[in-house]
Amino acid sequence: MMRSAGTLTRADLAETVNRKMGFSRAESLDLVEAILDKMSNALAEGENVKISGFGSFVLRDKNERVGRNPKTGVEVPITPRRVLTFRASQLLKEKIAKAS
């Protein structure tokens, strides 16, 4: 595998597209970028992204709540926000479990 320090990069994805599909390096990188752009734009517009057999990127709105500084114990308000979570598919969970 061509991963550096245990991290899969855009370049690694493009290299896989290049090897498996036979596209040029530039075309492969363009394809990876187009997919990531499509996903990013959908999330920015409030859509969840589901990739069958892999998992779902899910947006969640968190209400305002009170947090506490762990060092001082002082309570501070945490502003409402939208967060992105990832939920792995059952297939991916099983694959990871087998690999460990």
PDB file of C-alpha atoms in Angstrom:
ATOM      1  CA  MET A   1       0.000   0.000   0.000  1.00  0.00           C
ATOM      2  CA  MET A   2       1.089   3.543  -0.678  1.00  0.00           C
ATOM      3  CA  ARG A   3      -0.108   5.180   2.520  1.00  0.00           C
ATOM      4  CA  SER A   4       2.061   7.591   4.432  1.00  0.00           C
ATOM      5  CA  ALA A   5       1.899   7.400   8.236  1.00  0.00           C
ATOM      6  CA  GLY A   6      -1.333   5.408   8.225  1.00  0.00           C
ATOM      7  CA  THR A   7      -3.378   8.068   6.431  1.00  0.00           C
ATOM      8  CA  LEU A   8      -5.218   7.534   3.158  1.00  0.00           C
ATOM      9  CA  THR A   9      -4.897  10.670   1.007  1.00  0.00           C
ATOM     10  CA  ARG A  10      -6.521  12.082  -2.132  1.00  0.00           C
ATOM     11  CA  ALA A  11      -3.375  11.136  -4.013  1.00  0.00           C
ATOM     12  CA  ASP A  12      -3.727   7.525  -2.808  1.00  0.00           C
ATOM     13  CA  LEU A  13      -7.344   7.433  -4.000  1.00  0.00           C
ATOM     14  CA  ALA A  14      -6.349   8.920  -7.369  1.00  0.00           C
ATOM     15  CA  GLU A  15      -3.544   6.358  -7.695  1.00  0.00           C
ATOM     16  CA  THR A  16      -6.055   3.537  -7.137  1.00  0.00           C
ATOM     17  CA  VAL A  17      -8.394   5.002  -9.796  1.00  0.00           C
ATOM     18  CA  ASN A  18      -5.405   5.317 -12.133  1.00  0.00           C
ATOM     19  CA  ARG A  19      -4.383   1.673 -11.630  1.00  0.00           C
ATOM     20  CA  LYS A  20      -7.857   0.097 -11.657  1.00  0.00           C
ATOM     21  CA  MET A  21      -9.569   2.215 -14.314  1.00  0.00           C
ATOM     22  CA  GLY A  22      -6.647   3.167 -16.521  1.00  0.00           C
ATOM     23  CA  PHE A  23      -7.374   6.899 -16.448  1.00  0.00           C
ATOM     24  CA  SER A  24      -4.428   9.273 -16.565  1.00  0.00           C
ATOM     25  CA  ARG A  25      -3.108  10.597 -13.257  1.00  0.00           C
ATOM     26  CA  ALA A  26      -4.705  13.991 -13.932  1.00  0.00           C
ATOM     27  CA  GLU A  27      -8.063  12.430 -14.874  1.00  0.00           C
ATOM     28  CA  SER A  28      -7.945  10.216 -11.787  1.00  0.00           C
ATOM     29  CA  LEU A  29      -7.283  13.176  -9.502  1.00  0.00           C
ATOM     30  CA  ASP A  30     -10.070  15.165 -11.230  1.00  0.00           C
ATOM     31  CA  LEU A  31     -12.482  12.281 -10.617  1.00  0.00           C
ATOM     32  CA  VAL A  32     -11.572  12.045  -6.920  1.00  0.00           C
ATOM     33  CA  GLU A  33     -11.900  15.830  -6.575  1.00  0.00           C
ATOM     34  CA  ALA A  34     -15.300  15.806  -8.323  1.00  0.00           C
ATOM     35  CA  ILE A  35     -16.632  13.136  -5.961  1.00  0.00           C
ATOM     36  CA  LEU A  36     -15.340  14.935  -2.864  1.00  0.00           C
ATOM     37  CA  ASP A  37     -16.770  18.251  -4.141  1.00  0.00           C
ATOM     38  CA  LYS A  38     -20.171  16.631  -4.719  1.00  0.00           C
ATOM     39  CA  MET A  39     -20.144  15.211  -1.185  1.00  0.00           C
ATOM     40  CA  SER A  40     -18.970  18.496   0.380  1.00  0.00           C
ATOM     41  CA  ASN A  41     -21.576  20.547  -1.474  1.00  0.00           C
ATOM     42  CA  ALA A  42     -24.389  18.170  -0.497  1.00  0.00           C
ATOM     43  CA  LEU A  43     -23.359  18.378   3.174  1.00  0.00           C
ATOM     44  CA  ALA A  44     -23.060  22.179   2.983  1.00  0.00           C
ATOM     45  CA  GLU A  45     -26.639  22.277   1.632  1.00  0.00           C
ATOM     46  CA  GLY A  46     -27.889  20.228   4.587  1.00  0.00           C
ATOM     47  CA  GLU A  47     -28.099  16.833   2.873  1.00  0.00           C
ATOM     48  CA  ASN A  48     -26.786  13.659   4.454  1.00  0.00           C
ATOM     49  CA  VAL A  49     -24.466  11.534   2.296  1.00  0.00           C
ATOM     50  CA  LYS A  50     -24.927   7.764   2.209  1.00  0.00           C
ATOM     51  CA  ILE A  51     -22.466   5.438   0.490  1.00  0.00           C
ATOM     52  CA  SER A  52     -23.945   1.958   0.401  1.00  0.00           C
ATOM     53  CA  GLY A  53     -21.721  -0.660   2.018  1.00  0.00           C
ATOM     54  CA  PHE A  54     -19.463   2.036   3.487  1.00  0.00           C
ATOM     55  CA  GLY A  55     -21.441   4.383   5.710  1.00  0.00           C
ATOM     56  CA  SER A  56     -23.325   7.631   6.113  1.00  0.00           C
ATOM     57  CA  PHE A  57     -22.172  11.167   6.780  1.00  0.00           C
ATOM     58  CA  VAL A  58     -24.975  12.606   8.909  1.00  0.00           C
ATOM     59  CA  LEU A  59     -25.574  16.229   9.900  1.00  0.00           C
ATOM     60  CA  ARG A  60     -26.914  16.867  13.382  1.00  0.00           C
ATOM     61  CA  ASP A  61     -28.043  20.126  14.937  1.00  0.00           C
ATOM     62  CA  LYS A  62     -26.952  20.515  18.557  1.00  0.00           C
ATOM     63  CA  ASN A  63     -28.862  22.868  20.838  1.00  0.00           C
ATOM     64  CA  GLU A  64     -27.241  25.441  23.071  1.00  0.00           C
ATOM     65  CA  ARG A  65     -26.090  23.841  26.299  1.00  0.00           C
ATOM     66  CA  VAL A  66     -24.009  24.542  29.356  1.00  0.00           C
ATOM     67  CA  GLY A  67     -20.465  23.230  29.390  1.00  0.00           C
ATOM     68  CA  ARG A  68     -17.919  23.244  32.139  1.00  0.00           C
ATOM     69  CA  ASN A  69     -14.239  24.120  32.004  1.00  0.00           C
ATOM     70  CA  PRO A  70     -12.656  20.935  33.398  1.00  0.00           C
ATOM     71  CA  LYS A  71      -9.746  22.831  34.983  1.00  0.00           C
ATOM     72  CA  THR A  72     -11.686  25.577  36.748  1.00  0.00           C
ATOM     73  CA  GLY A  73     -15.201  24.151  36.946  1.00  0.00           C
ATOM     74  CA  VAL A  74     -16.569  27.430  35.543  1.00  0.00           C
ATOM     75  CA  GLU A  75     -19.773  26.951  33.536  1.00  0.00           C
ATOM     76  CA  VAL A  76     -19.808  28.406  30.027  1.00  0.00           C
ATOM     77  CA  PRO A  77     -22.551  28.407  27.400  1.00  0.00           C
ATOM     78  CA  ILE A  78     -21.846  26.313  24.308  1.00  0.00           C
ATOM     79  CA  THR A  79     -23.482  27.879  21.263  1.00  0.00           C
ATOM     80  CA  PRO A  80     -25.864  25.889  19.048  1.00  0.00           C
ATOM     81  CA  ARG A  81     -24.098  24.300  16.121  1.00  0.00           C
ATOM     82  CA  ARG A  82     -24.387  21.817  13.302  1.00  0.00           C
ATOM     83  CA  VAL A  83     -22.014  18.878  13.508  1.00  0.00           C
ATOM     84  CA  LEU A  84     -21.048  16.154  11.068  1.00  0.00           C
ATOM     85  CA  THR A  85     -20.926  12.555  12.204  1.00  0.00           C
ATOM     86  CA  PHE A  86     -20.012   9.379  10.370  1.00  0.00           C
ATOM     87  CA  ARG A  87     -21.898   6.140  10.873  1.00  0.00           C
ATOM     88  CA  ALA A  88     -20.184   3.091   9.442  1.00  0.00           C
ATOM     89  CA  SER A  89     -22.341   0.550   7.597  1.00  0.00           C
ATOM     90  CA  GLN A  90     -22.731  -2.922   9.051  1.00  0.00           C
ATOM     91  CA  LEU A  91     -20.578  -4.239   6.199  1.00  0.00           C
ATOM     92  CA  LEU A  92     -17.726  -1.853   7.068  1.00  0.00           C
ATOM     93  CA  LYS A  93     -18.031  -2.644  10.792  1.00  0.00           C
ATOM     94  CA  GLU A  94     -17.740  -6.363  10.031  1.00  0.00           C
ATOM     95  CA  LYS A  95     -14.726  -5.805   7.761  1.00  0.00           C
ATOM     96  CA  ILE A  96     -12.947  -3.769  10.451  1.00  0.00           C
ATOM     97  CA  ALA A  97     -13.775  -6.356  13.123  1.00  0.00           C
ATOM     98  CA  LYS A  98     -12.269  -9.146  10.973  1.00  0.00           C
ATOM     99  CA  ALA A  99      -9.101  -7.137  10.324  1.00  0.00           C
ATOM    100  CA  SER A 100      -8.299  -6.656  14.013  1.00  0.00           C
TER     101      SER A 100
END
